[in-house]
PDB file of C-alpha atoms in Angstrom:
ATOM      1  CA  UNK A   1     -16.367   2.849  -6.456  1.00  0.00           C
ATOM      2  CA  UNK A   2     -16.770   4.818  -3.260  1.00  0.00           C
ATOM      3  CA  UNK A   3     -15.695   4.241   0.309  1.00  0.00           C
ATOM      4  CA  UNK A   4     -17.825   3.668   3.371  1.00  0.00           C
ATOM      5  CA  UNK A   5     -17.325   5.803   6.469  1.00  0.00           C
ATOM      6  CA  UNK A   6     -18.507   2.867   8.596  1.00  0.00           C
ATOM      7  CA  UNK A   7     -17.893  -0.398   6.737  1.00  0.00           C
ATOM      8  CA  UNK A   8     -18.880  -2.556   9.712  1.00  0.00           C
ATOM      9  CA  UNK A   9     -22.295  -0.867   9.836  1.00  0.00           C
ATOM     10  CA  UNK A  10     -22.696  -1.295   6.078  1.00  0.00           C
ATOM     11  CA  UNK A  11     -22.051  -5.031   6.382  1.00  0.00           C
ATOM     12  CA  UNK A  12     -24.411  -5.377   9.342  1.00  0.00           C
ATOM     13  CA  UNK A  13     -27.322  -3.523   7.731  1.00  0.00           C
ATOM     14  CA  UNK A  14     -27.075  -4.385   4.012  1.00  0.00           C
ATOM     15  CA  UNK A  15     -29.090  -7.286   2.607  1.00  0.00           C
ATOM     16  CA  UNK A  16     -28.935  -8.505  -0.993  1.00  0.00           C
ATOM     17  CA  UNK A  17     -32.620  -8.462  -1.940  1.00  0.00           C
ATOM     18  CA  UNK A  18     -35.237  -6.546  -3.877  1.00  0.00           C
ATOM     19  CA  UNK A  19     -35.109  -5.584  -7.521  1.00  0.00           C
ATOM     20  CA  UNK A  20     -32.155  -6.350  -9.755  1.00  0.00           C
ATOM     21  CA  UNK A  21     -30.897  -2.786  -9.357  1.00  0.00           C
ATOM     22  CA  UNK A  22     -31.296  -2.903  -5.567  1.00  0.00           C
ATOM     23  CA  UNK A  23     -29.403  -6.193  -5.370  1.00  0.00           C
ATOM     24  CA  UNK A  24     -26.638  -4.757  -7.527  1.00  0.00           C
ATOM     25  CA  UNK A  25     -26.323  -1.706  -5.258  1.00  0.00           C
ATOM     26  CA  UNK A  26     -26.207  -3.942  -2.167  1.00  0.00           C
ATOM     27  CA  UNK A  27     -23.515  -6.168  -3.674  1.00  0.00           C
ATOM     28  CA  UNK A  28     -21.473  -3.104  -4.604  1.00  0.00           C
ATOM     29  CA  UNK A  29     -21.813  -1.571  -1.119  1.00  0.00           C
ATOM     30  CA  UNK A  30     -20.832  -4.857   0.552  1.00  0.00           C
ATOM     31  CA  UNK A  31     -17.839  -5.293  -1.725  1.00  0.00           C
ATOM     32  CA  UNK A  32     -16.556  -1.796  -0.960  1.00  0.00           C
ATOM     33  CA  UNK A  33     -17.118  -2.233   2.788  1.00  0.00           C
ATOM     34  CA  UNK A  34     -15.035  -5.411   2.790  1.00  0.00           C
ATOM     35  CA  UNK A  35     -12.304  -3.694   0.739  1.00  0.00           C
ATOM     36  CA  UNK A  36     -12.162  -0.992   3.423  1.00  0.00           C
ATOM     37  CA  UNK A  37     -11.683  -3.670   6.091  1.00  0.00           C
ATOM     38  CA  UNK A  38      -8.994  -5.486   4.100  1.00  0.00           C
ATOM     39  CA  UNK A  39     -11.211  -8.555   3.492  1.00  0.00           C
ATOM     40  CA  UNK A  40     -10.168  -8.785  -0.137  1.00  0.00           C
ATOM     41  CA  UNK A  41     -11.331 -12.343  -0.844  1.00  0.00           C
ATOM     42  CA  UNK A  42     -14.831 -11.598   0.476  1.00  0.00           C
ATOM     43  CA  UNK A  43     -14.889  -8.251  -1.352  1.00  0.00           C
ATOM     44  CA  UNK A  44     -13.967  -9.957  -4.618  1.00  0.00           C
ATOM     45  CA  UNK A  45     -16.759 -12.531  -4.192  1.00  0.00           C
ATOM     46  CA  UNK A  46     -19.399  -9.783  -3.806  1.00  0.00           C
ATOM     47  CA  UNK A  47     -17.979  -7.855  -6.771  1.00  0.00           C
ATOM     48  CA  UNK A  48     -17.976 -10.951  -8.993  1.00  0.00           C
ATOM     49  CA  UNK A  49     -21.608 -11.657  -8.006  1.00  0.00           C
ATOM     50  CA  UNK A  50     -22.492  -8.109  -9.015  1.00  0.00           C
ATOM     51  CA  UNK A  51     -20.628  -8.500 -12.286  1.00  0.00           C
ATOM     52  CA  UNK A  52     -22.497 -11.732 -13.111  1.00  0.00           C
ATOM     53  CA  UNK A  53     -25.799 -10.068 -12.220  1.00  0.00           C
ATOM     54  CA  UNK A  54     -25.372  -6.865 -14.235  1.00  0.00           C
ATOM     55  CA  UNK A  55     -22.086  -6.790 -16.155  1.00  0.00           C
ATOM     56  CA  UNK A  56     -21.754  -3.177 -14.976  1.00  0.00           C
ATOM     57  CA  UNK A  57     -18.416  -1.393 -15.337  1.00  0.00           C
ATOM     58  CA  UNK A  58     -18.440  -0.337 -11.668  1.00  0.00           C
ATOM     59  CA  UNK A  59     -17.833  -3.955 -10.642  1.00  0.00           C
ATOM     60  CA  UNK A  60     -14.871  -4.192 -13.030  1.00  0.00           C
ATOM     61  CA  UNK A  61     -13.566  -0.986 -11.421  1.00  0.00           C
ATOM     62  CA  UNK A  62     -13.933  -2.492  -7.937  1.00  0.00           C
ATOM     63  CA  UNK A  63     -12.202  -5.710  -8.994  1.00  0.00           C
ATOM     64  CA  UNK A  64      -9.391  -3.634 -10.548  1.00  0.00           C
ATOM     65  CA  UNK A  65      -8.860  -1.972  -7.137  1.00  0.00           C
ATOM     66  CA  UNK A  66      -8.951  -5.317  -5.303  1.00  0.00           C
ATOM     67  CA  UNK A  67      -6.473  -6.958  -7.670  1.00  0.00           C
ATOM     68  CA  UNK A  68      -4.137  -3.960  -7.446  1.00  0.00           C
ATOM     69  CA  UNK A  69      -4.279  -4.220  -3.642  1.00  0.00           C
ATOM     70  CA  UNK A  70      -3.449  -7.930  -3.902  1.00  0.00           C
ATOM     71  CA  UNK A  71      -0.473  -7.265  -6.154  1.00  0.00           C
ATOM     72  CA  UNK A  72      -2.172  -8.847  -9.193  1.00  0.00           C
ATOM     73  CA  UNK A  73      -1.336  -6.078 -11.611  1.00  0.00           C
ATOM     74  CA  UNK A  74      -2.140  -7.912 -14.861  1.00  0.00           C
ATOM     75  CA  UNK A  75      -5.643  -8.862 -13.698  1.00  0.00           C
ATOM     76  CA  UNK A  76      -6.213  -5.349 -12.358  1.00  0.00           C
ATOM     77  CA  UNK A  77      -5.319  -3.792 -15.708  1.00  0.00           C
ATOM     78  CA  UNK A  78      -7.601  -6.262 -17.517  1.00  0.00           C
ATOM     79  CA  UNK A  79     -10.544  -5.124 -15.387  1.00  0.00           C
ATOM     80  CA  UNK A  80      -9.607  -1.481 -16.007  1.00  0.00           C
ATOM     81  CA  UNK A  81      -9.494  -2.060 -19.766  1.00  0.00           C
ATOM     82  CA  UNK A  82     -12.969  -3.623 -19.640  1.00  0.00           C
ATOM     83  CA  UNK A  83     -14.398  -0.846 -17.470  1.00  0.00           C
ATOM     84  CA  UNK A  84     -12.890   2.298 -18.997  1.00  0.00           C
ATOM     85  CA  UNK A  85     -14.865   2.477 -22.311  1.00  0.00           C
ATOM     86  CA  UNK A  86     -18.137   2.488 -20.340  1.00  0.00           C
ATOM     87  CA  UNK A  87     -17.150   5.138 -17.778  1.00  0.00           C
ATOM     88  CA  UNK A  88     -17.775   8.874 -17.874  1.00  0.00           C
ATOM     89  CA  UNK A  89     -17.113  11.850 -15.634  1.00  0.00           C
ATOM     90  CA  UNK A  90     -16.275  11.001 -12.043  1.00  0.00           C
ATOM     91  CA  UNK A  91     -16.079   7.230 -12.627  1.00  0.00           C
ATOM     92  CA  UNK A  92     -13.620   7.754 -15.491  1.00  0.00           C
ATOM     93  CA  UNK A  93     -11.475   9.959 -13.238  1.00  0.00           C
ATOM     94  CA  UNK A  94     -11.451   7.126 -10.685  1.00  0.00           C
ATOM     95  CA  UNK A  95     -10.279   4.670 -13.358  1.00  0.00           C
ATOM     96  CA  UNK A  96      -7.485   7.081 -14.299  1.00  0.00           C
ATOM     97  CA  UNK A  97      -6.579   7.280 -10.628  1.00  0.00           C
ATOM     98  CA  UNK A  98      -6.142   3.503 -10.564  1.00  0.00           C
ATOM     99  CA  UNK A  99      -3.940   3.675 -13.666  1.00  0.00           C
ATOM    100  CA  UNK A 100      -1.875   6.309 -11.906  1.00  0.00           C
ATOM    101  CA  UNK A 101      -1.530   4.008  -8.889  1.00  0.00           C
ATOM    102  CA  UNK A 102      -0.294   1.281 -11.238  1.00  0.00           C
ATOM    103  CA  UNK A 103       2.348   3.700 -12.514  1.00  0.00           C
ATOM    104  CA  UNK A 104       3.531   4.189  -8.905  1.00  0.00           C
ATOM    105  CA  UNK A 105       5.047   0.710  -9.213  1.00  0.00           C
ATOM    106  CA  UNK A 106       6.828   1.462 -12.491  1.00  0.00           C
ATOM    107  CA  UNK A 107      10.521   2.224 -12.900  1.00  0.00           C
ATOM    108  CA  UNK A 108       9.781   5.880 -13.699  1.00  0.00           C
ATOM    109  CA  UNK A 109       7.848   7.526 -10.842  1.00  0.00           C
ATOM    110  CA  UNK A 110       7.594  10.843 -12.703  1.00  0.00           C
ATOM    111  CA  UNK A 111       5.049   9.225 -15.053  1.00  0.00           C
ATOM    112  CA  UNK A 112       2.880   8.417 -12.037  1.00  0.00           C
ATOM    113  CA  UNK A 113       3.323  11.945 -10.648  1.00  0.00           C
ATOM    114  CA  UNK A 114       2.240  13.520 -13.945  1.00  0.00           C
ATOM    115  CA  UNK A 115      -0.795  11.233 -14.342  1.00  0.00           C
ATOM    116  CA  UNK A 116      -1.963  11.618 -10.740  1.00  0.00           C
ATOM    117  CA  UNK A 117      -1.481  15.401 -10.827  1.00  0.00           C
ATOM    118  CA  UNK A 118      -3.871  15.549 -13.814  1.00  0.00           C
ATOM    119  CA  UNK A 119      -6.313  13.205 -12.050  1.00  0.00           C
ATOM    120  CA  UNK A 120      -6.198  15.269  -8.837  1.00  0.00           C
ATOM    121  CA  UNK A 121      -7.399  18.326 -10.797  1.00  0.00           C
ATOM    122  CA  UNK A 122     -10.330  16.344 -12.244  1.00  0.00           C
ATOM    123  CA  UNK A 123     -11.305  14.802  -8.900  1.00  0.00           C
ATOM    124  CA  UNK A 124     -11.282  18.251  -7.293  1.00  0.00           C
ATOM    125  CA  UNK A 125     -13.636  19.523 -10.014  1.00  0.00           C
ATOM    126  CA  UNK A 126     -15.977  16.590  -9.346  1.00  0.00           C
ATOM    127  CA  UNK A 127     -15.807  17.134  -5.570  1.00  0.00           C
ATOM    128  CA  UNK A 128     -14.817  13.462  -5.171  1.00  0.00           C
ATOM    129  CA  UNK A 129     -12.967  13.818  -1.879  1.00  0.00           C
ATOM    130  CA  UNK A 130     -12.413  10.129  -1.071  1.00  0.00           C
ATOM    131  CA  UNK A 131     -10.816   9.413  -4.417  1.00  0.00           C
ATOM    132  CA  UNK A 132      -8.956  12.707  -4.226  1.00  0.00           C
ATOM    133  CA  UNK A 133      -7.421  11.315  -1.021  1.00  0.00           C
ATOM    134  CA  UNK A 134      -6.538   8.095  -2.892  1.00  0.00           C
ATOM    135  CA  UNK A 135      -4.835  10.080  -5.644  1.00  0.00           C
ATOM    136  CA  UNK A 136      -2.914  12.247  -3.161  1.00  0.00           C
ATOM    137  CA  UNK A 137      -1.686   9.134  -1.351  1.00  0.00           C
ATOM    138  CA  UNK A 138      -0.615   7.603  -4.665  1.00  0.00           C
ATOM    139  CA  UNK A 139       1.221  10.755  -5.696  1.00  0.00           C
ATOM    140  CA  UNK A 140       2.886  10.841  -2.271  1.00  0.00           C
ATOM    141  CA  UNK A 141       4.152   7.299  -2.855  1.00  0.00           C
ATOM    142  CA  UNK A 142       5.422   8.207  -6.321  1.00  0.00           C
ATOM    143  CA  UNK A 143       7.156  11.269  -4.893  1.00  0.00           C
ATOM    144  CA  UNK A 144       8.833   9.060  -2.286  1.00  0.00           C
ATOM    145  CA  UNK A 145      10.134   6.910  -5.150  1.00  0.00           C
ATOM    146  CA  UNK A 146      11.379  10.065  -6.900  1.00  0.00           C
ATOM    147  CA  UNK A 147      12.984  11.277  -3.613  1.00  0.00           C
ATOM    148  CA  UNK A 148      10.750  14.369  -3.604  1.00  0.00           C
ATOM    149  CA  UNK A 149      10.280  13.879   0.117  1.00  0.00           C
ATOM    150  CA  UNK A 150       9.021  17.320   1.160  1.00  0.00           C
ATOM    151  CA  UNK A 151       6.315  17.183  -1.529  1.00  0.00           C
ATOM    152  CA  UNK A 152       5.492  13.585  -0.575  1.00  0.00           C
ATOM    153  CA  UNK A 153       4.929  14.618   3.034  1.00  0.00           C
ATOM    154  CA  UNK A 154       2.676  17.469   1.836  1.00  0.00           C
ATOM    155  CA  UNK A 155       0.554  15.023  -0.199  1.00  0.00           C
ATOM    156  CA  UNK A 156       0.159  12.623   2.721  1.00  0.00           C
ATOM    157  CA  UNK A 157      -0.692  15.549   5.025  1.00  0.00           C
ATOM    158  CA  UNK A 158      -3.382  16.804   2.609  1.00  0.00           C
ATOM    159  CA  UNK A 159      -4.885  13.314   2.337  1.00  0.00           C
ATOM    160  CA  UNK A 160      -4.785  12.931   6.126  1.00  0.00           C
ATOM    161  CA  UNK A 161      -6.670  16.221   6.569  1.00  0.00           C
ATOM    162  CA  UNK A 162      -9.303  15.213   3.993  1.00  0.00           C
ATOM    163  CA  UNK A 163      -9.918  11.785   5.513  1.00  0.00           C
ATOM    164  CA  UNK A 164     -10.048  13.142   9.052  1.00  0.00           C
ATOM    165  CA  UNK A 165     -12.682  15.685   7.968  1.00  0.00           C
ATOM    166  CA  UNK A 166     -14.726  12.905   6.338  1.00  0.00           C
ATOM    167  CA  UNK A 167     -14.772  10.925   9.570  1.00  0.00           C
ATOM    168  CA  UNK A 168     -12.376   8.178   8.420  1.00  0.00           C
ATOM    169  CA  UNK A 169      -9.794   8.100  11.237  1.00  0.00           C
ATOM    170  CA  UNK A 170      -8.366   4.716  10.232  1.00  0.00           C
ATOM    171  CA  UNK A 171      -7.421   5.851   6.737  1.00  0.00           C
ATOM    172  CA  UNK A 172      -6.220   9.203   8.105  1.00  0.00           C
ATOM    173  CA  UNK A 173      -3.969   7.250  10.483  1.00  0.00           C
ATOM    174  CA  UNK A 174      -2.531   5.378   7.483  1.00  0.00           C
ATOM    175  CA  UNK A 175      -1.534   8.748   6.007  1.00  0.00           C
ATOM    176  CA  UNK A 176       0.218   9.607   9.261  1.00  0.00           C
ATOM    177  CA  UNK A 177       1.993   6.246   9.032  1.00  0.00           C
ATOM    178  CA  UNK A 178       3.070   7.161   5.477  1.00  0.00           C
ATOM    179  CA  UNK A 179       4.513  10.392   6.853  1.00  0.00           C
ATOM    180  CA  UNK A 180       6.526   8.194   9.219  1.00  0.00           C
ATOM    181  CA  UNK A 181       7.859   6.378   6.157  1.00  0.00           C
ATOM    182  CA  UNK A 182       8.905   9.730   4.682  1.00  0.00           C
ATOM    183  CA  UNK A 183      10.730  10.547   7.929  1.00  0.00           C
ATOM    184  CA  UNK A 184      12.526   7.207   7.707  1.00  0.00           C
ATOM    185  CA  UNK A 185      13.644   7.983   4.148  1.00  0.00           C
ATOM    186  CA  UNK A 186      15.079  11.297   5.353  1.00  0.00           C
ATOM    187  CA  UNK A 187      17.028   9.399   8.027  1.00  0.00           C
ATOM    188  CA  UNK A 188      15.038  10.767  10.967  1.00  0.00           C
ATOM    189  CA  UNK A 189      14.397   7.452  12.733  1.00  0.00           C
ATOM    190  CA  UNK A 190      13.064   8.941  16.012  1.00  0.00           C
ATOM    191  CA  UNK A 191      10.435  10.923  14.064  1.00  0.00           C
ATOM    192  CA  UNK A 192       9.590   7.872  11.938  1.00  0.00           C
ATOM    193  CA  UNK A 193       9.055   5.668  14.991  1.00  0.00           C
ATOM    194  CA  UNK A 194       7.040   8.390  16.729  1.00  0.00           C
ATOM    195  CA  UNK A 195       4.731   8.789  13.730  1.00  0.00           C
ATOM    196  CA  UNK A 196       4.307   5.015  13.407  1.00  0.00           C
ATOM    197  CA  UNK A 197       3.387   4.857  17.090  1.00  0.00           C
ATOM    198  CA  UNK A 198       1.014   7.838  16.798  1.00  0.00           C
ATOM    199  CA  UNK A 199      -0.652   6.254  13.750  1.00  0.00           C
ATOM    200  CA  UNK A 200      -1.277   3.033  15.686  1.00  0.00           C
ATOM    201  CA  UNK A 201      -2.807   5.046  18.550  1.00  0.00           C
ATOM    202  CA  UNK A 202      -4.922   7.051  16.096  1.00  0.00           C
ATOM    203  CA  UNK A 203      -6.678   3.940  14.828  1.00  0.00           C
ATOM    204  CA  UNK A 204      -4.482   2.394  12.129  1.00  0.00           C
ATOM    205  CA  UNK A 205      -5.802  -1.144  11.695  1.00  0.00           C
ATOM    206  CA  UNK A 206      -2.714  -3.293  11.183  1.00  0.00           C
ATOM    207  CA  UNK A 207      -4.860  -6.418  10.773  1.00  0.00           C
ATOM    208  CA  UNK A 208      -6.173  -5.073   7.457  1.00  0.00           C
ATOM    209  CA  UNK A 209      -2.930  -3.248   6.577  1.00  0.00           C
ATOM    210  CA  UNK A 210      -0.132  -5.542   7.815  1.00  0.00           C
ATOM    211  CA  UNK A 211       2.320  -3.773   5.509  1.00  0.00           C
ATOM    212  CA  UNK A 212       2.329  -1.041   8.166  1.00  0.00           C
ATOM    213  CA  UNK A 213       3.863  -3.532  10.613  1.00  0.00           C
ATOM    214  CA  UNK A 214       6.572  -4.326   8.050  1.00  0.00           C
ATOM    215  CA  UNK A 215       7.441  -0.601   7.802  1.00  0.00           C
ATOM    216  CA  UNK A 216       7.574  -0.344  11.580  1.00  0.00           C
ATOM    217  CA  UNK A 217       9.787  -3.422  11.876  1.00  0.00           C
ATOM    218  CA  UNK A 218      12.167  -1.973   9.288  1.00  0.00           C
ATOM    219  CA  UNK A 219      12.474   1.275  11.263  1.00  0.00           C
ATOM    220  CA  UNK A 220      13.062  -0.622  14.514  1.00  0.00           C
ATOM    221  CA  UNK A 221      15.754  -2.708  12.837  1.00  0.00           C
ATOM    222  CA  UNK A 222      17.417   0.392  11.395  1.00  0.00           C
ATOM    223  CA  UNK A 223      17.446   1.824  14.929  1.00  0.00           C
ATOM    224  CA  UNK A 224      19.230  -1.300  16.181  1.00  0.00           C
ATOM    225  CA  UNK A 225      16.178  -2.628  18.048  1.00  0.00           C
ATOM    226  CA  UNK A 226      16.342  -6.132  16.601  1.00  0.00           C
ATOM    227  CA  UNK A 227      14.273  -7.910  19.243  1.00  0.00           C
ATOM    228  CA  UNK A 228      11.492  -5.342  18.957  1.00  0.00           C
ATOM    229  CA  UNK A 229      11.631  -5.580  15.149  1.00  0.00           C
ATOM    230  CA  UNK A 230      11.184  -9.353  15.220  1.00  0.00           C
ATOM    231  CA  UNK A 231       8.329  -8.996  17.709  1.00  0.00           C
ATOM    232  CA  UNK A 232       6.496  -6.697  15.255  1.00  0.00           C
ATOM    233  CA  UNK A 233       7.406  -8.744  12.191  1.00  0.00           C
ATOM    234  CA  UNK A 234       6.057 -12.080  13.476  1.00  0.00           C
ATOM    235  CA  UNK A 235       2.348 -11.094  13.401  1.00  0.00           C
ATOM    236  CA  UNK A 236       2.912  -9.235  10.125  1.00  0.00           C
ATOM    237  CA  UNK A 237       4.055 -12.458   8.446  1.00  0.00           C
ATOM    238  CA  UNK A 238       0.934 -14.310   9.562  1.00  0.00           C
ATOM    239  CA  UNK A 239      -1.431 -11.477   8.654  1.00  0.00           C
ATOM    240  CA  UNK A 240       0.081 -11.133   5.174  1.00  0.00           C
ATOM    241  CA  UNK A 241      -0.310 -14.883   4.676  1.00  0.00           C
ATOM    242  CA  UNK A 242      -3.962 -14.713   5.732  1.00  0.00           C
ATOM    243  CA  UNK A 243      -4.603 -11.743   3.425  1.00  0.00           C
ATOM    244  CA  UNK A 244      -2.824 -13.490   0.546  1.00  0.00           C
ATOM    245  CA  UNK A 245      -0.602 -10.454   0.026  1.00  0.00           C
ATOM    246  CA  UNK A 246       2.955 -10.422  -1.233  1.00  0.00           C
ATOM    247  CA  UNK A 247       5.529  -7.929   0.098  1.00  0.00           C
ATOM    248  CA  UNK A 248       8.761  -8.449  -1.864  1.00  0.00           C
ATOM    249  CA  UNK A 249      11.087  -6.987   0.775  1.00  0.00           C
ATOM    250  CA  UNK A 250       9.656  -9.154   3.559  1.00  0.00           C
ATOM    251  CA  UNK A 251      12.015 -12.100   3.084  1.00  0.00           C
ATOM    252  CA  UNK A 252      15.030  -9.780   3.105  1.00  0.00           C
ATOM    253  CA  UNK A 253      13.823  -8.022   6.260  1.00  0.00           C
ATOM    254  CA  UNK A 254      13.154 -11.323   8.058  1.00  0.00           C
ATOM    255  CA  UNK A 255      16.566 -12.666   7.135  1.00  0.00           C
ATOM    256  CA  UNK A 256      18.254  -9.433   8.225  1.00  0.00           C
ATOM    257  CA  UNK A 257      16.527  -9.649  11.626  1.00  0.00           C
ATOM    258  CA  UNK A 258      17.710 -13.228  12.017  1.00  0.00           C
ATOM    259  CA  UNK A 259      21.239 -12.287  10.955  1.00  0.00           C
ATOM    260  CA  UNK A 260      21.494  -9.531  13.546  1.00  0.00           C
ATOM    261  CA  UNK A 261      20.131 -11.941  16.128  1.00  0.00           C
ATOM    262  CA  UNK A 262      23.065 -14.266  15.489  1.00  0.00           C
ATOM    263  CA  UNK A 263      21.381 -16.633  12.995  1.00  0.00           C
ATOM    264  CA  UNK A 264      23.045 -16.238   9.564  1.00  0.00           C
ATOM    265  CA  UNK A 265      21.323 -19.264   7.946  1.00  0.00           C
ATOM    266  CA  UNK A 266      18.325 -17.377   6.416  1.00  0.00           C
ATOM    267  CA  UNK A 267      20.645 -14.727   4.977  1.00  0.00           C
ATOM    268  CA  UNK A 268      22.956 -17.351   3.479  1.00  0.00           C
ATOM    269  CA  UNK A 269      19.976 -19.176   1.933  1.00  0.00           C
ATOM    270  CA  UNK A 270      18.537 -15.984   0.457  1.00  0.00           C
ATOM    271  CA  UNK A 271      21.846 -14.812  -0.991  1.00  0.00           C
ATOM    272  CA  UNK A 272      21.593 -11.952  -3.467  1.00  0.00           C
ATOM    273  CA  UNK A 273      23.553  -8.714  -3.559  1.00  0.00           C
ATOM    274  CA  UNK A 274      22.661  -7.462  -0.077  1.00  0.00           C
ATOM    275  CA  UNK A 275      25.934  -6.560   1.674  1.00  0.00           C
ATOM    276  CA  UNK A 276      24.926  -8.039   5.029  1.00  0.00           C
ATOM    277  CA  UNK A 277      23.905 -11.308   3.396  1.00  0.00           C
ATOM    278  CA  UNK A 278      27.112 -11.563   1.386  1.00  0.00           C
ATOM    279  CA  UNK A 279      29.072 -10.946   4.584  1.00  0.00           C
ATOM    280  CA  UNK A 280      27.125 -13.733   6.315  1.00  0.00           C
ATOM    281  CA  UNK A 281      27.966 -16.048   3.406  1.00  0.00           C
ATOM    282  CA  UNK A 282      31.661 -15.237   3.722  1.00  0.00           C
ATOM    283  CA  UNK A 283      31.912 -13.345   0.413  1.00  0.00           C
ATOM    284  CA  UNK A 284      34.358 -10.802   1.795  1.00  0.00           C
ATOM    285  CA  UNK A 285      35.769  -9.563  -1.498  1.00  0.00           C
ATOM    286  CA  UNK A 286      32.285  -8.837  -2.842  1.00  0.00           C
ATOM    287  CA  UNK A 287      31.336  -6.925   0.323  1.00  0.00           C
ATOM    288  CA  UNK A 288      34.623  -5.004   0.355  1.00  0.00           C
ATOM    289  CA  UNK A 289      33.803  -3.673  -3.113  1.00  0.00           C
ATOM    290  CA  UNK A 290      30.906  -1.722  -1.543  1.00  0.00           C
ATOM    291  CA  UNK A 291      33.122   0.396   0.716  1.00  0.00           C
ATOM    292  CA  UNK A 292      33.090   3.398  -1.657  1.00  0.00           C
ATOM    293  CA  UNK A 293      29.406   3.345  -2.677  1.00  0.00           C
ATOM    294  CA  UNK A 294      25.901   2.980  -1.323  1.00  0.00           C
ATOM    295  CA  UNK A 295      24.413   3.980   2.052  1.00  0.00           C
ATOM    296  CA  UNK A 296      26.657   4.654   5.048  1.00  0.00           C
ATOM    297  CA  UNK A 297      25.839   1.266   6.612  1.00  0.00           C
ATOM    298  CA  UNK A 298      26.755  -0.601   3.402  1.00  0.00           C
ATOM    299  CA  UNK A 299      30.052   1.290   3.090  1.00  0.00           C
ATOM    300  CA  UNK A 300      30.831   0.525   6.748  1.00  0.00           C
ATOM    301  CA  UNK A 301      30.278  -3.176   6.066  1.00  0.00           C
ATOM    302  CA  UNK A 302      32.566  -2.865   3.051  1.00  0.00           C
ATOM    303  CA  UNK A 303      35.374  -1.453   5.203  1.00  0.00           C
ATOM    304  CA  UNK A 304      34.743  -4.152   7.801  1.00  0.00           C
ATOM    305  CA  UNK A 305      35.115  -6.829   5.139  1.00  0.00           C
ATOM    306  CA  UNK A 306      38.267  -5.167   3.796  1.00  0.00           C
TER     307      UNK A 306
END
């Protein structure tokens, strides 16, 4: 699987015709172009057509990427298992990259870091710059999860430089957005918001990556800008619904926005162990127990409850 520098042009100029091999190449190119634009349902349809036509492992690899992007981890791993025995060289390194990206979502991020570090060496040897960028982004995410924030920022910066040099400003802008997320984790909200804003100006397409809007809304909320956070979150909710994507923290973020806007009902309905939500539900003793642990805001709420 490769990426297209101009997916719109690929879609406009690619026709599925000719020999069996030519049709397979066209279906693969169209699938990848739609992946790049975030049109995952359309991308999956082209990939499945290619798979029915040829049974080639590259279509399993593409479907593994699509399912991972959709949050369908079991299906993604099934496609990887079917593809991997038939892959060699660069394609095998790409499959390992996807396995490393799966590990980014595991409870132990150091496993993902180790796997992606090995993959990065192989992709560099193959000169596979687009997938090298993918692996660097994945390792940056894993390093965020392991609180290795300086190294995470370095990975995102390297990926940003690679993608910018390849003429992919939209994906480079996503790396800049990720660096904003790193800044948020360090507690530097002004820098986080500035990088999110710069990424949007640099060409980040939030219609295909609505998760970026969720990150931005979270930073705005953390900065106390509740109205602005809700204004960003509203289109994100609709875009995620249209893309059929699931963001687990979205319900919590929406309820927290409503709570700070004077509407505790969503927080009460959601419940859980979130200190703000427990406070909204009147569980003062439970919130007070947080006054000696957790982030500063949680401890403050604990003392308020006490």
